[in-house]
mmCIF file of C-alpha atoms in Angstrom:
data_model
loop_
_atom_site.group_PDB
_atom_site.id
_atom_site.type_symbol
_atom_site.label_atom_id
_atom_site.label_comp_id
_atom_site.label_asym_id
_atom_site.label_seq_id
_atom_site.Cartn_x
_atom_site.Cartn_y
_atom_site.Cartn_z
ATOM 1 C CA MET Z 1 8.514 6.977 13.348
ATOM 2 C CA ALA Z 2 10.980 5.598 10.842
ATOM 3 C CA VAL Z 3 10.177 2.890 8.361
ATOM 4 C CA ARG Z 4 12.793 0.291 7.533
ATOM 5 C CA ALA Z 5 12.589 -1.392 4.175
ATOM 6 C CA SER Z 6 14.697 -4.536 4.019
ATOM 7 C CA ILE Z 7 16.025 -6.361 1.012
ATOM 8 C CA ARG Z 8 16.384 -10.071 1.580
ATOM 9 C CA VAL Z 9 17.751 -12.398 -1.060
ATOM 10 C CA GLU Z 10 16.320 -15.913 -0.972
ATOM 11 C CA GLY Z 11 19.027 -18.488 -0.304
ATOM 12 C CA MET Z 12 21.690 -15.888 0.563
ATOM 13 C CA SER Z 13 22.187 -17.295 4.078
ATOM 14 C CA GLU Z 14 22.777 -20.796 2.722
ATOM 15 C CA LEU Z 15 25.102 -19.535 0.003
ATOM 16 C CA ARG Z 16 26.998 -17.414 2.518
ATOM 17 C CA ALA Z 17 27.358 -20.368 4.903
ATOM 18 C CA GLY Z 18 28.640 -22.580 2.079
ATOM 19 C CA LEU Z 19 31.157 -19.988 0.924
ATOM 20 C CA ARG Z 20 32.333 -19.335 4.478
ATOM 21 C CA ALA Z 21 33.107 -23.041 4.803
ATOM 22 C CA LEU Z 22 35.633 -22.506 2.009
ATOM 23 C CA ASP Z 23 37.008 -19.153 3.192
ATOM 24 C CA ASP Z 24 36.305 -17.179 6.384
ATOM 25 C CA LYS Z 25 36.692 -13.791 4.654
ATOM 26 C CA ILE Z 26 33.760 -14.412 2.290
ATOM 27 C CA GLY Z 27 31.237 -13.154 4.855
ATOM 28 C CA ARG Z 28 32.906 -9.765 4.808
ATOM 29 C CA GLU Z 29 32.700 -9.671 1.025
ATOM 30 C CA VAL Z 30 28.968 -10.402 1.163
ATOM 31 C CA GLY Z 31 28.623 -7.579 3.706
ATOM 32 C CA LYS Z 32 30.492 -5.226 1.347
ATOM 33 C CA THR Z 33 28.124 -6.186 -1.462
ATOM 34 C CA ASN Z 34 25.134 -5.507 0.789
ATOM 35 C CA ARG Z 35 26.562 -2.092 1.680
ATOM 36 C CA ALA Z 36 27.058 -1.319 -2.025
ATOM 37 C CA VAL Z 37 23.457 -2.307 -2.757
ATOM 38 C CA GLY Z 38 22.246 -0.208 0.200
ATOM 39 C CA THR Z 39 24.140 2.831 -1.055
ATOM 40 C CA GLN Z 40 22.772 2.241 -4.555
ATOM 41 C CA VAL Z 41 19.166 1.974 -3.314
ATOM 42 C CA ALA Z 42 19.590 5.076 -1.120
ATOM 43 C CA ALA Z 43 20.830 7.070 -4.136
ATOM 44 C CA LEU Z 44 17.936 5.868 -6.291
ATOM 45 C CA THR Z 45 15.535 6.669 -3.448
ATOM 46 C CA ALA Z 46 16.907 10.218 -3.281
ATOM 47 C CA VAL Z 47 15.921 10.627 -6.947
ATOM 48 C CA LYS Z 48 12.382 9.470 -6.111
ATOM 49 C CA VAL Z 49 12.247 11.931 -3.182
ATOM 50 C CA ALA Z 50 13.284 14.747 -5.531
ATOM 51 C CA GLU Z 51 10.461 13.785 -7.899
ATOM 52 C CA LEU Z 52 7.892 13.797 -5.087
ATOM 53 C CA SER Z 53 9.131 17.124 -3.686
ATOM 54 C CA GLY Z 54 7.495 18.964 -6.580
ATOM 55 C CA ARG Z 55 4.087 17.710 -5.521
ATOM 56 C CA TYR Z 56 4.524 17.453 -1.736
ATOM 57 C CA PRO Z 57 6.692 20.195 -0.198
ATOM 58 C CA ALA Z 58 7.584 18.207 2.953
ATOM 59 C CA TYR Z 59 9.948 16.064 0.896
ATOM 60 C CA LYS Z 60 12.196 19.137 0.530
ATOM 61 C CA SER Z 61 12.671 19.425 4.303
ATOM 62 C CA ASP Z 62 15.650 18.237 6.308
ATOM 63 C CA TYR Z 63 13.285 15.811 8.046
ATOM 64 C CA VAL Z 64 13.471 13.409 5.124
ATOM 65 C CA LYS Z 65 16.768 11.601 5.610
ATOM 66 C CA ILE Z 66 17.534 8.379 3.818
ATOM 67 C CA ARG Z 67 19.964 6.059 5.557
ATOM 68 C CA ALA Z 68 21.235 2.755 4.270
ATOM 69 C CA SER Z 69 22.696 0.107 6.526
ATOM 70 C CA ALA Z 70 23.785 -3.419 5.808
ATOM 71 C CA SER Z 71 25.063 -6.537 7.452
ATOM 72 C CA GLN Z 72 26.189 -9.842 6.037
ATOM 73 C CA ARG Z 73 22.567 -11.007 6.039
ATOM 74 C CA GLN Z 74 20.494 -8.073 4.779
ATOM 75 C CA VAL Z 75 20.257 -4.512 3.501
ATOM 76 C CA GLN Z 76 18.078 -1.896 5.208
ATOM 77 C CA VAL Z 77 17.058 1.524 3.960
ATOM 78 C CA THR Z 78 15.543 3.742 6.657
ATOM 79 C CA ILE Z 79 13.284 6.700 5.866
ATOM 80 C CA PRO Z 80 10.708 8.634 7.943
ATOM 81 C CA GLY Z 81 7.338 6.882 8.020
ATOM 82 C CA ALA Z 82 5.415 9.873 6.669
ATOM 83 C CA ALA Z 83 7.667 9.934 3.608
ATOM 84 C CA GLU Z 84 7.196 6.242 2.822
ATOM 85 C CA ILE Z 85 3.595 5.496 3.799
ATOM 86 C CA GLY Z 86 2.036 8.972 3.858
ATOM 87 C CA ILE Z 87 0.221 10.681 6.706
ATOM 88 C CA ALA Z 88 -3.288 12.050 7.266
ATOM 89 C CA ARG Z 89 -2.418 14.834 9.724
ATOM 90 C CA HIS Z 90 0.473 17.303 9.773
ATOM 91 C CA PRO Z 91 1.726 19.543 12.602
ATOM 92 C CA VAL Z 92 1.169 23.260 12.051
ATOM 93 C CA TYR Z 93 2.536 25.497 14.823
ATOM 94 C CA GLY Z 94 2.341 22.621 17.293
ATOM 95 C CA ASN Z 95 -1.207 21.513 16.409
ATOM 96 C CA TRP Z 96 -1.952 18.456 14.324
ATOM 97 C CA VAL Z 97 -4.128 19.534 11.407
ATOM 98 C CA ASP Z 98 -6.040 17.218 9.073
ATOM 99 C CA GLN Z 99 -4.471 17.642 5.627
ATOM 100 C CA THR Z 100 -7.836 17.501 3.855
ATOM 101 C CA SER Z 101 -8.536 20.982 5.228
ATOM 102 C CA MET Z 102 -5.304 22.355 3.735
ATOM 103 C CA ARG Z 103 -5.136 23.964 0.309
ATOM 104 C CA ARG Z 104 -2.180 21.810 -0.663
ATOM 105 C CA ARG Z 105 -1.215 18.533 0.954
ATOM 106 C CA VAL Z 106 2.178 18.514 2.626
ATOM 107 C CA TRP Z 107 2.526 14.703 2.630
ATOM 108 C CA PRO Z 108 0.863 12.121 0.405
ATOM 109 C CA PRO Z 109 -2.277 10.394 1.731
ATOM 110 C CA PRO Z 110 -1.727 7.277 3.856
ATOM 111 C CA ASP Z 111 -0.989 4.151 1.837
ATOM 112 C CA ALA Z 112 0.668 1.412 3.877
ATOM 113 C CA GLY Z 113 0.421 -1.185 1.116
ATOM 114 C CA SER Z 114 2.582 0.037 -1.727
ATOM 115 C CA GLY Z 115 4.673 2.848 -0.270
ATOM 116 C CA TYR Z 116 5.780 6.014 -2.018
ATOM 117 C CA VAL Z 117 9.570 6.025 -2.001
ATOM 118 C CA VAL Z 118 11.680 2.981 -1.107
ATOM 119 C CA LYS Z 119 9.366 0.145 -2.111
ATOM 120 C CA PRO Z 120 8.605 1.508 -5.612
ATOM 121 C CA THR Z 121 12.302 2.290 -6.081
ATOM 122 C CA VAL Z 122 13.277 -1.297 -5.300
ATOM 123 C CA GLU Z 123 10.500 -2.677 -7.507
ATOM 124 C CA ASP Z 124 11.447 -0.422 -10.428
ATOM 125 C CA ASN Z 125 15.160 -1.230 -10.145
ATOM 126 C CA ASP Z 126 15.007 -4.910 -9.234
ATOM 127 C CA GLU Z 127 17.040 -5.961 -12.273
ATOM 128 C CA LEU Z 128 19.809 -3.482 -11.425
ATOM 129 C CA ILE Z 129 19.921 -4.709 -7.817
ATOM 130 C CA ALA Z 130 19.877 -8.350 -8.915
ATOM 131 C CA GLY Z 131 22.693 -7.617 -11.365
ATOM 132 C CA THR Z 132 24.822 -6.166 -8.569
ATOM 133 C CA TYR Z 133 24.304 -9.292 -6.484
ATOM 134 C CA LEU Z 134 24.906 -11.615 -9.420
ATOM 135 C CA ALA Z 135 28.190 -9.915 -10.311
ATOM 136 C CA ALA Z 136 29.365 -10.090 -6.703
ATOM 137 C CA ILE Z 137 28.395 -13.741 -6.312
ATOM 138 C CA GLU Z 138 30.125 -14.675 -9.580
ATOM 139 C CA SER Z 139 33.256 -12.891 -8.388
ATOM 140 C CA LEU Z 140 33.160 -14.699 -5.031
ATOM 141 C CA VAL Z 141 32.641 -18.081 -6.646
ATOM 142 C CA ARG Z 142 35.511 -17.517 -9.114
ATOM 143 C CA ARG Z 143 37.810 -16.499 -6.271
ATOM 144 C CA THR Z 144 37.033 -19.514 -4.135
ATOM 145 C CA ILE Z 145 37.223 -22.139 -6.891
#
C-alpha cells in the first residue's frame, strides 16, 4: 500500500485561472513549478529516509521508493505506507511476525497522525517550498504584466 502526500496551495486554482485568462501557456508554467517542488520534496525526503535507515533497517531496502508527480493543480509524493505511517507486523520468510517480538524493529511503530518521512519533511521545509512558489508566481506575474 502506497501513501500519497499531496501539497495543495490555497488559492492556486483561482490564481491559475486568472493567469490563464491572460495567457494560455501559464498553466504549463504552474505545472513546471509543481514538478520542481515535487522533485525538491522527494530529494529532501530521501535525506529523511537516510536518517531513519540507521534506526530501522527496512529503510535501506529497495522497497522504499520515493516518487514525485505533479499536475497543474497539485504536487504528490508517493512512498510505501509502512515507510510513512509505520507498521506493526513485518513479513519474515512469508509469515507476518509481530515486531514487538523482534530484537530490533524493522519499521517504526504505527503512527497515522504525524507520519515519519514526507509529512515531517514538508513541515520542516515549508519556508523553502513557499519560497519556490513565491519566486515562480512573481516571475509569472512579471511576465504577464
